[in-house]
Coordinates of N, CA and C in Angstrom, one line a residue:
M1 N -10.2 4.1 22.6 CA -10.0 3.9 21.2 C -9.2 4.5 20.6
V2 N -8.0 5.5 21.3 CA -6.9 6.3 20.4 C -5.7 5.2 20.8
Q3 N -6.3 4.3 21.9 CA -4.8 3.2 22.5 C -4.9 2.4 21.6
A4 N -6.0 1.5 21.1 CA -6.4 0.3 20.5 C -5.7 1.3 18.7
K5 N -5.8 2.4 18.8 CA -5.3 2.6 17.0 C -4.0 2.4 17.5
R6 N -3.5 3.2 18.4 CA -2.0 3.0 18.2 C -1.0 1.7 18.8
V7 N -2.0 0.7 18.9 CA -1.4 -0.7 19.5 C -1.5 -1.4 18.0
A8 N -2.6 -0.8 16.9 CA -2.8 -1.5 15.6 C -2.0 -1.1 14.6
L9 N -1.6 0.1 15.5 CA -0.2 1.0 14.4 C 0.8 0.4 14.4
Y10 N 1.2 0.4 15.4 CA 2.3 -0.7 16.0 C 2.8 -1.9 15.2
I11 N 1.5 -2.6 15.7 CA 1.7 -4.0 15.5 C 1.8 -4.0 13.4
V12 N 1.1 -3.3 12.8 CA 1.1 -2.9 11.5 C 2.9 -2.6 11.1
V13 N 3.5 -1.6 12.3 CA 4.6 -1.2 11.7 C 5.6 -2.1 11.9
V14 N 5.3 -3.2 12.7 CA 6.6 -4.5 13.2 C 6.1 -5.4 12.2
F15 N 5.2 -5.8 11.5 CA 4.8 -6.4 10.8 C 5.7 -6.3 9.3
V16 N 5.6 -5.0 8.9 CA 6.0 -4.5 7.7 C 7.6 -4.8 8.1
L17 N 8.3 -4.1 9.0 CA 9.8 -4.5 9.4 C 10.6 -5.4 9.3
Y18 N 9.2 -6.6 10.2 CA 9.7 -7.8 9.9 C 9.8 -8.2 8.4
T19 N 8.4 -8.3 7.8 CA 8.9 -8.7 6.2 C 9.8 -8.2 5.5
I20 N 9.9 -6.7 5.6 CA 11.3 -6.0 5.0 C 12.6 -7.0 5.1
I21 N 12.8 -7.1 6.6 CA 14.2 -7.7 7.2 C 14.6 -9.6 6.9
N22 N 12.7 -10.4 6.7 CA 13.1 -11.4 6.3 C 13.1 -11.7 5.2
S23 N 12.4 -11.3 4.2 CA 12.2 -11.3 2.9 C 12.2 -10.2 2.1
P24 N 13.3 -9.5 2.2 CA 13.3 -8.3 0.9 C 12.7 -8.3 -0.4
E25 N 12.9 -9.5 -0.9 CA 12.0 -9.1 -2.1 C 10.9 -9.9 -2.6
R26 N 10.4 -10.2 -1.5 CA 9.0 -10.2 -1.1 C 8.1 -9.1 -1.1
A27 N 9.1 -8.2 0.1 CA 8.6 -6.7 0.4 C 8.6 -6.1 -0.9
A28 N 9.9 -5.8 -1.6 CA 9.8 -5.7 -3.3 C 8.6 -5.4 -3.9
D29 N 8.5 -7.1 -4.1 CA 7.1 -7.2 -4.7 C 5.9 -6.7 -4.3
L30 N 5.7 -6.7 -3.1 CA 4.2 -6.1 -2.6 C 4.6 -4.4 -2.5
V31 N 5.3 -4.0 -2.6 CA 5.5 -2.6 -3.2 C 5.4 -2.7 -4.4
Q32 N 5.7 -2.8 -5.7 CA 5.4 -2.7 -6.7 C 3.7 -3.4 -6.9
V33 N 3.2 -4.1 -6.5 CA 1.6 -4.4 -6.9 C 1.1 -3.1 -6.2
G34 N 1.5 -2.1 -5.4 CA 0.8 -1.0 -4.3 C 0.8 -0.2 -5.8
F35 N 2.1 0.1 -6.2 CA 2.5 1.1 -6.8 C 1.6 0.7 -8.4
E36 N 1.8 -0.5 -8.5 CA 0.9 -0.8 -10.3 C -0.8 -0.6 -9.7
G37 N -1.3 -1.0 -8.9 CA -2.9 -0.8 -8.7 C -2.8 0.7 -8.0
I38 N -1.8 1.5 -7.9 CA -1.9 3.4 -7.6 C -2.4 3.6 -9.2
S39 N -1.4 3.1 -10.0 CA -1.0 3.7 -11.3 C -2.1 3.3 -12.4
D40 N -2.6 2.3 -12.0 CA -3.9 1.6 -12.9 C -5.3 2.7 -12.2
A41 N -5.4 2.3 -10.9 CA -6.2 3.5 -10.4 C -6.6 5.0 -10.9
A42 N -5.3 5.3 -11.0 CA -5.0 6.5 -11.8 C -5.0 6.8 -13.7
K43 N -4.9 5.6 -14.2 CA -5.2 5.8 -15.6 C -6.7 5.5 -15.7
G44 N -7.1 4.8 -14.6 CA -8.6 4.7 -14.9 C -9.5 6.4 -14.5
V45 N -9.0 6.5 -13.7 CA -9.7 8.2 -13.7 C -9.2 9.0 -15.2
G46 N -8.3 9.2 -15.3 CA -7.9 9.6 -16.3 C -8.6 9.7 -17.5
D47 N -8.7 7.7 -17.8 CA -9.8 7.7 -19.1 C -11.5 8.6 -18.9
F48 N -11.7 8.2 -17.6 CA -13.5 8.4 -17.1 C -13.3 10.2 -17.3
M49 N -12.4 11.1 -17.1 CA -12.6 12.5 -17.0 C -12.4 12.6 -18.7
S50 N -11.5 11.7 -19.9 CA -11.4 12.3 -21.0 C -12.8 12.0 -21.6
E51 N -13.0 10.8 -21.1 CA -14.5 10.4 -22.1 C -15.7 11.2 -21.5
L52 N -16.0 11.5 -20.3 CA -16.7 12.9 -19.6 C -16.5 14.0 -20.5
V53 N -15.6 14.3 -20.8 CA -15.0 15.7 -21.4 C -15.9 15.5 -22.9
N54 N -15.6 14.0 -23.8 CA -15.6 14.2 -24.9 C -17.2 13.6 -25.2

């Protein structure tokens, strides 16, 4: 099982590096989308906590 996780991790790393090398603009777009998602999630948690306190 550990070996399968290690192989999966290597495949993901190779895919990420391939994407960055072949299409840096697309890689930047994906990173931006990821950070926007994290930001939206954090804002949602903040709004929820604010409403919970009020």
